[in-house]
Amino acid sequence: MTAAENVCYTLINVASESEPPSEVSLKADLEKGEIKAKTEALKKVIIMILNGEKLPGLLMTIIRFVLPLQDHTIKKLLLVFWEIVPKTTPDGKLLQEMILVCDAYRKDLQHPNEFIRGSTLRFLCKLKESELLEPLMPAIRACLEHRHSYVRRNAVLAIYTIYRNFEHLIPDAPELIHDFLVNEKDASCKRNAFMMLIHADQDRALDYLSTCIDQVHTFGDILQLVIVELIYKVCHANPSERARAPTAVKAAAQCYIDLIIKESDNNVKLIVLDRLIELKEHPTHERVLQDLVMDILRVLSTPDLEVRKKTLQLALDLVSSRNVEELVIVLKKEVIKTNNVTEHEDTDKYRQLLVRTLHSCSVRFPDMAANVIPVLMEFLSDTNEAAAADVLEFVREAIQRFENLRPLIIEKMLEVFHAIRTVKIYRGALWILGEYCSTKEDIQNVMTEIRRSLGEIPIVENEIKRETGEMKTEDEVSAAPAQKLVTEMGTYVTQSALSSSRPSKKEEDRPPLRGFLMDGDFYVAASLATTLTKVALRYVIIVQDKKKHNSFVAEAMLIMVTVLHLGKSSLPKKPITDDDVDRISLCLKVLSECSPLMNDIFNKECRKSLSHMLTVRLEEEKLSQKKESEKRNVTVQADDPISFMQLTAKNEMTSKEDQFQLSLLAAMGNTQRKEATDPLASKLNKVTQLTGFSDPVYAEAYVHVNQYDIVLDVLVVNQTSDTLQNCTLELATLGDLKLVEKPSPLTLAPHDFANIKANVKVASTENGIIFGNIVYDVSGAASDRNCVVLSDIHIDIMDYIQPASCTDAEFRQMWAEFEWENKVTVNTNITDLNEYLQHILRSTNMKCLTPEKALSGFCGFMAANLYARSIFGEDALANVSIEKPIHLGPDAPVNGHIRIRAKSQGMALSLGDKINLSQKKNNV
């Protein structure tokens, strides 16, 4: 066995063209030279031994003339020399000279300089001769008590290595290190000691951890990571050791919640929330998490809307009859808080989220509705129409489902009715009052509120009086100073004007309903006519007095007629439409006749339609919940194989094996090739080759998309026999991408490789491109910098888009608001309408909002609305309008259009490109 074949831990690069010196000259330099000459000579000796030279004659020279020197550089070089020099005779016996070396190192282990002690201890980790180590053991043990942490931590490493290789030299090492660990204060020393116990005596490591488990949060991060590794190893080696008890799950969940609240980064909050949601998916864990609903709601203090949305959804999934009351109290407080803060777009959306959550709570737990309704009905007068509309929808469902709450809802509705400022909410409130007022007092109160909201009638005469009255009021009118103007013909004219000092007084004084009518919104007038007809027909049945009948019906008819008169006059901004005229005229006719048939239609059939709609919606919700629960239930089939650990082949034990060991084997290339069906293989799809195999530098990148940023993990391999200096990855971006920091340059040894990480921030959802090159200098070459151009990395929009749902009203509103539209013509080989729709949903990560019932059956055409949200909160809408051209035969492909709408141009175009690329079905 030659010296070149011996185990060596230190590789030294040397220029091959230099002339090797002779042994005689080296001996002369080592014996008689100055410190500098001895240093150079020792370097040459090391290089020659690495290249396979024996040089046995120099061993004694170095022991006599170099070993006693105290120069630090020479001491470092000697450590390398003693590591690589042959220490045994050809028959395997230790050289006699090495006893002298051993004595020198015993002295170095007692040296007053901590650097010399520490570096000597590190060197001893590399020795493989037990005869050399045995005399040094007392000195190594003594180093554990040295005042400097550098010496102590290297002493621990030396003891660990010696114990692993030659256990007989220090059989009590685990006990010694355990005692050392108990008394040690330095984090790096504790980390090394704990690491040794993990690998040498796991039980002792667990004993130590059990004594200080409460202080773990105060330890340094390097020690905490090693503790995590121990727990990980124990759990994988002994699955029975895993804590499945509810207390452990509760502690883990509590830890997650605390982390979300303390962490300021929204990305971290969202990731940890996802972990909590995953925890909830386990049926046994869900019960434990139900007790933590109130703690989860603490996360609502975060201002980010996406975090709040996930938190509310999680709380709603976990709510039970035990904690629903507390949940409702917290949500009510949050709703009231939103009313007190300054108006902001997110505040309105957050209020909507809270209203919907309370709505869901009340539907699932009817007892809570009485507490929730009074608070929410205050928001009917809110200026934000979306939040008020959600409240109205909730009130409509509650008044239909909970008969015992109708008096309370009617009373509260009458209280806030005059304060409603939005026409859409006003219409809904009118409908509810007209539909559910059943007592004489309530009907009279409704009529009073309508008259109050309409103002003095007849409206036209009153408005004309107001106009003329205001023109005559002297204190409100002032003559503006006369102005001289020049006409087109060049002549001067004088202009004077009357200006009102309070021009908005008319609008301010107008009651709400009259204001809507004067603005030309007569759809509310049609709704008013229906409401008046319903209450009048009901009043006729309840009250027996004929005179009162006629009086009430006449008042209702008068209101309708005066509204018709106003619509036909020139006073409103827009005249009344023919449809609204027809509706009001029909209501007048019904009231004039008061037939039983009309009474049934107005007072019974309308409510039946609502009841039917709510029933269908409830059934759909139950069906979706059932599907969710079926997904979560793990069903075990009778013929499923049973896995016995003792009988399982090694390649099937991936879940039970030590994951750290697996990672190490993978890095060394010793793992068996996995099947393509393995989900982990999908990571390879994210690897992009950046250069060719014949380029001097080979590079490939793993693209990892994480919420708002992209991490590029670039593997750079030096394929030449030269050392590449200042090897730099230069990147640039196209689109809404921004490079966070420039990767630092590295030096690559011949055939060496390195990983470079680059972070790219993403600002919006659109296709982006990352391009660049690798530049480097060749060591010793005089030429300019070399450059290898990289292939472009295309960032796929699908990494950011996730399926989402919204209401029909929200979809229509966004469709009207979004200005960018991209119309894609259907060009596919798919012949079935439903199959094409499912293919588009899979390709674009969008969700179909159109219910399955509407899409079922076959009629030759299909229309569906699709919706998705990006991780940046951007919305993407699509409308699929497709048909099957039957006249072209049964095999004719689907044709039609897909219209995409988005707020940004990039999103609309990128989604259109994605649909165009994936329209055709690949024939496998």
Short mmCIF file of C-alpha atoms in Angstrom, two decimals, residues 332 362 365-375 394 402 404-405 408-409:
data_model
loop_
_atom_site.label_atom_id
_atom_site.label_comp_id
_atom_site.label_asym_id
_atom_site.label_seq_id
_atom_site.Cartn_x
_atom_site.Cartn_y
_atom_site.Cartn_z
CA LYS A 332 -69.25 40.76 16.76
CA SER A 362 -76.16 31.37 12.39
CA PHE A 365 -76.34 27.07 14.93
CA PRO A 366 -79.81 28.73 14.80
CA ASP A 367 -79.67 29.64 18.51
CA MET A 368 -76.98 32.20 17.69
CA ALA A 369 -79.06 34.10 15.12
CA ALA A 370 -80.88 36.18 17.77
CA ASN A 371 -77.52 37.50 19.07
CA VAL A 372 -76.06 38.19 15.65
CA ILE A 373 -78.95 39.85 13.79
CA PRO A 374 -79.27 43.11 15.81
CA VAL A 375 -75.54 43.87 15.42
CA PHE A 394 -78.29 36.91 5.68
CA PHE A 402 -86.43 31.21 11.82
CA ASN A 404 -89.57 32.93 15.98
CA LEU A 405 -87.11 35.72 15.01
CA LEU A 408 -87.30 40.97 16.09
CA ILE A 409 -86.04 41.29 12.50
#
